[in-house]
Amino acid sequence: MSPSDDPRTTQVLGAFSDFPLYAPDILAEFTTRARRVLDAPIAALWRGDFSPGHLSLERSWDLSAAEAITLWAEIEDSLDFESPSILDLGDSPWRFRSPAAKRISSMIFLPIMSSQRVLGAMLFARSATNANRFTREDLQGLRLPVQAVACTLENDRLAAKADVMTQRLELLTNAIPLPVCFLDSRLDVLQPNHAFKSALGVPDDFKGGPLIEIWAKVKDRFDNSPEIEARMLDMMAHPETGASVEVTFAGENELHYRLMSIPFLDRHGRYTGGALIGFDTTPERRLMRLQQESIDDLDATVQERTLSLHFANEELRLANEELRRMDQIKTDFMSNMSHELRTPLNQIMGYGSMLKDGVAGDLTPDQDDFVDNILHGSNRVLRLVNAILDLTRIDAGKFTLHPTWNDYPEFLGSVLEAFRPQLAAKRLEVKLDLEPGIRALWFSPEEIEQVLFNLVSNAIKFTPEGGTLTLRVHRSGEGILTEVHDTGIGIPAADQERIFDRFVQVDSSTTRGYGGSGLGLAIAKQLVELHGGTLTVTSEPGRGSCFSFWLAQPATAARPS
Ligand code: ADP
């Protein structure tokens, strides 16, 4: 006979069919029914917190609490908590001494188990006057009803636990400032938190409902509603995949959310519900917009600047081109003019010299004077033309140096030798102060000769009769400094820089009287600089001047011995 066919089963279960699921005293009710069916007037019921040893007496029938407790203490150690058992007090090993045991002939211990846990236990007993022992059938008949009770109790427990969890969750979600709600498997909104309700503008007592209906009511609140509607519907059509939708709330205050749907899937990947969380992206979006605005501003400024730079560059390029063109015209003109002038000048000077030499017959003293003037004037013009030609070539970058090793003392000697007549004419004393050991120097002889000629001729020109001209040569740094001192008229401080400019002569009646082109120093400076050197002046008006030029020299090892 299967347990369900057992009339005892039906009797006890029949009683349960009327019970509401969460009947609070289901165990007591069960015990009452079972007592009747089992003909067991004595009974006790323990309810536990699911671990053996913690069961506590809840109720007893025909047994005082003290009797039930002592009885339990006696049988506790002899029981296997997890299996029902029949105890016959007349048989060994059940020899109980408690007064309650004396009133009992036979007992059934019935644990209520759910998922290997003890939820409670029942003791049914017949009084000593009833000689009938409990049978295994009695136990069998109770199996199904006990299971039903265990299920109900477990449900009760789980429901209570779920209630606690729900309350905790509600507390937590309400504490979160982000809009949060849960969805069940039918996409019904559950437990929307405060932030969720206020974002959607629904009253605080709003408990939820179908998501699709809620969406239909609130979608006008979103700025990009038509665009996100499709995404929301898509999200609802495939809740199991999860989604993220950027939404912006219409209204005065700029509000952006990233709405995320998070699916909860069961072990088989089926959607059992989910959560909707709105992450506030407003600060992020604001920052992005500000960044974009400043990038745009910057872009605009850069573009503007680039454009004006481009125009400025273009203007500069055109101006440069024009300057280059003008410079070329000037260079061409200067070199053509100089060449053109040199030929007739050479002729004039050639014929003048022939006249002077008496090739065309003897000259009268007047004629001789005239020819001297002609030769003198032509010479000046020729020097001027040559100077202009030199400058033109330097400017055009066509001037090439040809440096060699030169015996400097000898070089200086020959320069001074060339000036011997002028020096003698003005009775100028010449001193050569050469640092010992200076001999071979590396420079382009033609150009340095021109520099020295200019400096020495100026010194002679601007030094009154009887003065002194000193040439000092000494080492300085990685090169050699050559100083040309005179005891002449000197140069005012204000003019000392100017004199190296082209066509500049210190404009005083005294200086004007000396003649010259004002080009000599300009050329000398350029020639020294072409050597990588420097030309400077120090002077004191009335006491004299010193022009010094410095020439870099290669390392000693490179010099010829
Ligand atoms: P210039 O052909 O006129 O001598 P320079 O360029 O050689 O041209 O010299 C420019 C000017 O510098 C001279 O006119 C003169 O005023 C001044 N100067 C040059 N050397 C001396 C010097 N040793 N003493 C005084 N003044 C000088």
mmCIF file of N, CA and C in Angstrom, residues 57-99:
data_model
loop_
_atom_site.group_PDB
_atom_site.id
_atom_site.type_symbol
_atom_site.label_atom_id
_atom_site.label_comp_id
_atom_site.label_asym_id
_atom_site.label_seq_id
_atom_site.Cartn_x
_atom_site.Cartn_y
_atom_site.Cartn_z
ATOM 1 N N LEU A 57 10.822 23.307 22.943
ATOM 2 C CA LEU A 57 9.455 22.813 23.108
ATOM 3 C C LEU A 57 8.465 23.919 22.795
ATOM 4 N N GLU A 58 7.510 23.575 21.933
ATOM 5 C CA GLU A 58 6.522 24.590 21.613
ATOM 6 C C GLU A 58 5.187 24.307 22.299
ATOM 7 N N ARG A 59 4.743 23.061 22.157
ATOM 8 C CA ARG A 59 3.458 22.696 22.799
ATOM 9 C C ARG A 59 3.481 21.232 23.218
ATOM 10 N N SER A 60 2.620 20.921 24.137
ATOM 11 C CA SER A 60 2.489 19.493 24.474
ATOM 12 C C SER A 60 1.025 19.192 24.805
ATOM 13 N N TRP A 61 0.656 17.936 24.621
ATOM 14 C CA TRP A 61 -0.723 17.479 24.904
ATOM 15 C C TRP A 61 -0.677 16.351 25.934
ATOM 16 N N ASP A 62 -1.458 16.456 26.915
ATOM 17 C CA ASP A 62 -1.492 15.473 28.012
ATOM 18 C C ASP A 62 -0.114 15.254 28.628
ATOM 19 N N LEU A 63 0.684 16.279 28.565
ATOM 20 C CA LEU A 63 2.047 16.193 29.090
ATOM 21 C C LEU A 63 2.418 17.603 29.553
ATOM 22 N N SER A 64 2.868 17.692 30.822
ATOM 23 C CA SER A 64 3.259 19.046 31.267
ATOM 24 C C SER A 64 4.587 19.404 30.617
ATOM 25 N N ALA A 65 4.895 20.664 30.634
ATOM 26 C CA ALA A 65 6.143 21.115 30.001
ATOM 27 C C ALA A 65 7.331 20.441 30.679
ATOM 28 N N ALA A 66 7.264 20.331 32.013
ATOM 29 C CA ALA A 66 8.380 19.704 32.740
ATOM 30 C C ALA A 66 8.531 18.254 32.329
ATOM 31 N N GLU A 67 7.355 17.563 32.183
ATOM 32 C CA GLU A 67 7.409 16.150 31.789
ATOM 33 C C GLU A 67 7.995 16.012 30.383
ATOM 34 N N ALA A 68 7.560 16.918 29.512
ATOM 35 C CA ALA A 68 8.033 16.849 28.118
ATOM 36 C C ALA A 68 9.540 17.071 28.052
ATOM 37 N N ILE A 69 10.008 18.019 28.865
ATOM 38 C CA ILE A 69 11.446 18.331 28.829
ATOM 39 C C ILE A 69 12.270 17.170 29.377
ATOM 40 N N THR A 70 11.830 16.583 30.499
ATOM 41 C CA THR A 70 12.611 15.452 31.048
ATOM 42 C C THR A 70 12.539 14.254 30.120
ATOM 43 N N LEU A 71 11.374 14.053 29.511
ATOM 44 C CA LEU A 71 11.235 12.947 28.564
ATOM 45 C C LEU A 71 12.217 13.142 27.397
ATOM 46 N N TRP A 72 12.249 14.384 26.907
ATOM 47 C CA TRP A 72 13.144 14.696 25.774
ATOM 48 C C TRP A 72 14.606 14.460 26.169
ATOM 49 N N ALA A 73 14.941 14.895 27.386
ATOM 50 C CA ALA A 73 16.317 14.721 27.844
ATOM 51 C C ALA A 73 16.687 13.249 27.874
ATOM 52 N N GLU A 74 15.696 12.416 28.195
ATOM 53 C CA GLU A 74 15.980 10.978 28.266
ATOM 54 C C GLU A 74 16.144 10.337 26.904
ATOM 55 N N ILE A 75 15.330 10.770 25.963
ATOM 56 C CA ILE A 75 15.375 10.072 24.666
ATOM 57 C C ILE A 75 16.356 10.723 23.689
ATOM 58 N N GLU A 76 16.756 11.977 23.947
ATOM 59 C CA GLU A 76 17.532 12.780 22.964
ATOM 60 C C GLU A 76 18.745 12.012 22.432
ATOM 61 N N ASP A 77 19.516 11.451 23.391
ATOM 62 C CA ASP A 77 20.761 10.801 22.970
ATOM 63 C C ASP A 77 20.533 9.516 22.195
ATOM 64 N N SER A 78 19.350 8.928 22.356
ATOM 65 C CA SER A 78 19.105 7.646 21.697
ATOM 66 C C SER A 78 18.548 7.820 20.287
ATOM 67 N N LEU A 79 18.282 9.062 19.884
ATOM 68 C CA LEU A 79 17.595 9.272 18.600
ATOM 69 C C LEU A 79 18.545 9.581 17.464
ATOM 70 N N ASP A 80 18.151 9.149 16.317
ATOM 71 C CA ASP A 80 18.790 9.680 15.107
ATOM 72 C C ASP A 80 17.844 10.773 14.661
ATOM 73 N N PHE A 81 18.271 12.032 14.810
ATOM 74 C CA PHE A 81 17.369 13.167 14.591
ATOM 75 C C PHE A 81 16.711 13.185 13.233
ATOM 76 N N GLU A 82 17.455 12.614 12.272
ATOM 77 C CA GLU A 82 16.969 12.801 10.910
ATOM 78 C C GLU A 82 16.072 11.667 10.432
ATOM 79 N N SER A 83 15.825 10.679 11.277
ATOM 80 C CA SER A 83 14.898 9.634 10.806
ATOM 81 C C SER A 83 13.826 9.330 11.852
ATOM 82 N N PRO A 84 12.611 9.097 11.361
ATOM 83 C CA PRO A 84 11.524 8.798 12.295
ATOM 84 C C PRO A 84 11.784 7.455 12.978
ATOM 85 N N SER A 85 11.388 7.359 14.197
ATOM 86 C CA SER A 85 11.592 6.063 14.859
ATOM 87 C C SER A 85 10.448 5.749 15.834
ATOM 88 N N ILE A 86 10.310 4.466 16.097
ATOM 89 C CA ILE A 86 9.292 4.006 17.053
ATOM 90 C C ILE A 86 10.027 3.523 18.298
ATOM 91 N N LEU A 87 9.577 3.958 19.433
ATOM 92 C CA LEU A 87 10.220 3.537 20.683
ATOM 93 C C LEU A 87 9.178 2.825 21.555
ATOM 94 N N ASP A 88 9.506 1.554 21.855
ATOM 95 C CA ASP A 88 8.614 0.816 22.742
ATOM 96 C C ASP A 88 9.228 0.760 24.126
ATOM 97 N N LEU A 89 8.488 1.280 25.064
ATOM 98 C CA LEU A 89 9.117 1.460 26.366
ATOM 99 C C LEU A 89 9.315 0.153 27.132
ATOM 100 N N GLY A 90 8.517 -0.849 26.749
ATOM 101 C CA GLY A 90 8.673 -2.137 27.419
ATOM 102 C C GLY A 90 9.944 -2.843 26.980
ATOM 103 N N ASP A 91 10.463 -2.546 25.789
ATOM 104 C CA ASP A 91 11.617 -3.275 25.234
ATOM 105 C C ASP A 91 12.926 -2.589 25.573
ATOM 106 N N SER A 92 13.925 -3.362 25.587
ATOM 107 C CA SER A 92 15.276 -2.812 25.662
ATOM 108 C C SER A 92 15.597 -2.210 24.283
ATOM 109 N N PRO A 93 16.369 -1.170 24.087
ATOM 110 C CA PRO A 93 17.102 -0.458 25.139
ATOM 111 C C PRO A 93 16.318 0.687 25.756
ATOM 112 N N TRP A 94 15.077 0.780 25.493
ATOM 113 C CA TRP A 94 14.303 1.922 26.007
ATOM 114 C C TRP A 94 13.854 1.717 27.436
ATOM 115 N N ARG A 95 14.717 2.021 28.290
ATOM 116 C CA ARG A 95 14.370 1.933 29.710
ATOM 117 C C ARG A 95 14.410 3.344 30.285
ATOM 118 N N PHE A 96 13.249 3.925 30.326
ATOM 119 C CA PHE A 96 13.187 5.323 30.781
ATOM 120 C C PHE A 96 12.704 5.386 32.202
ATOM 121 N N ARG A 97 13.287 6.360 32.902
ATOM 122 C CA ARG A 97 12.958 6.440 34.320
ATOM 123 C C ARG A 97 12.060 7.626 34.656
ATOM 124 N N SER A 98 11.908 8.541 33.772
ATOM 125 C CA SER A 98 11.148 9.743 34.095
ATOM 126 C C SER A 98 9.688 9.396 34.351
ATOM 127 N N PRO A 99 9.037 10.214 35.184
ATOM 128 C CA PRO A 99 7.636 9.896 35.500
ATOM 129 C C PRO A 99 6.769 9.869 34.255
#
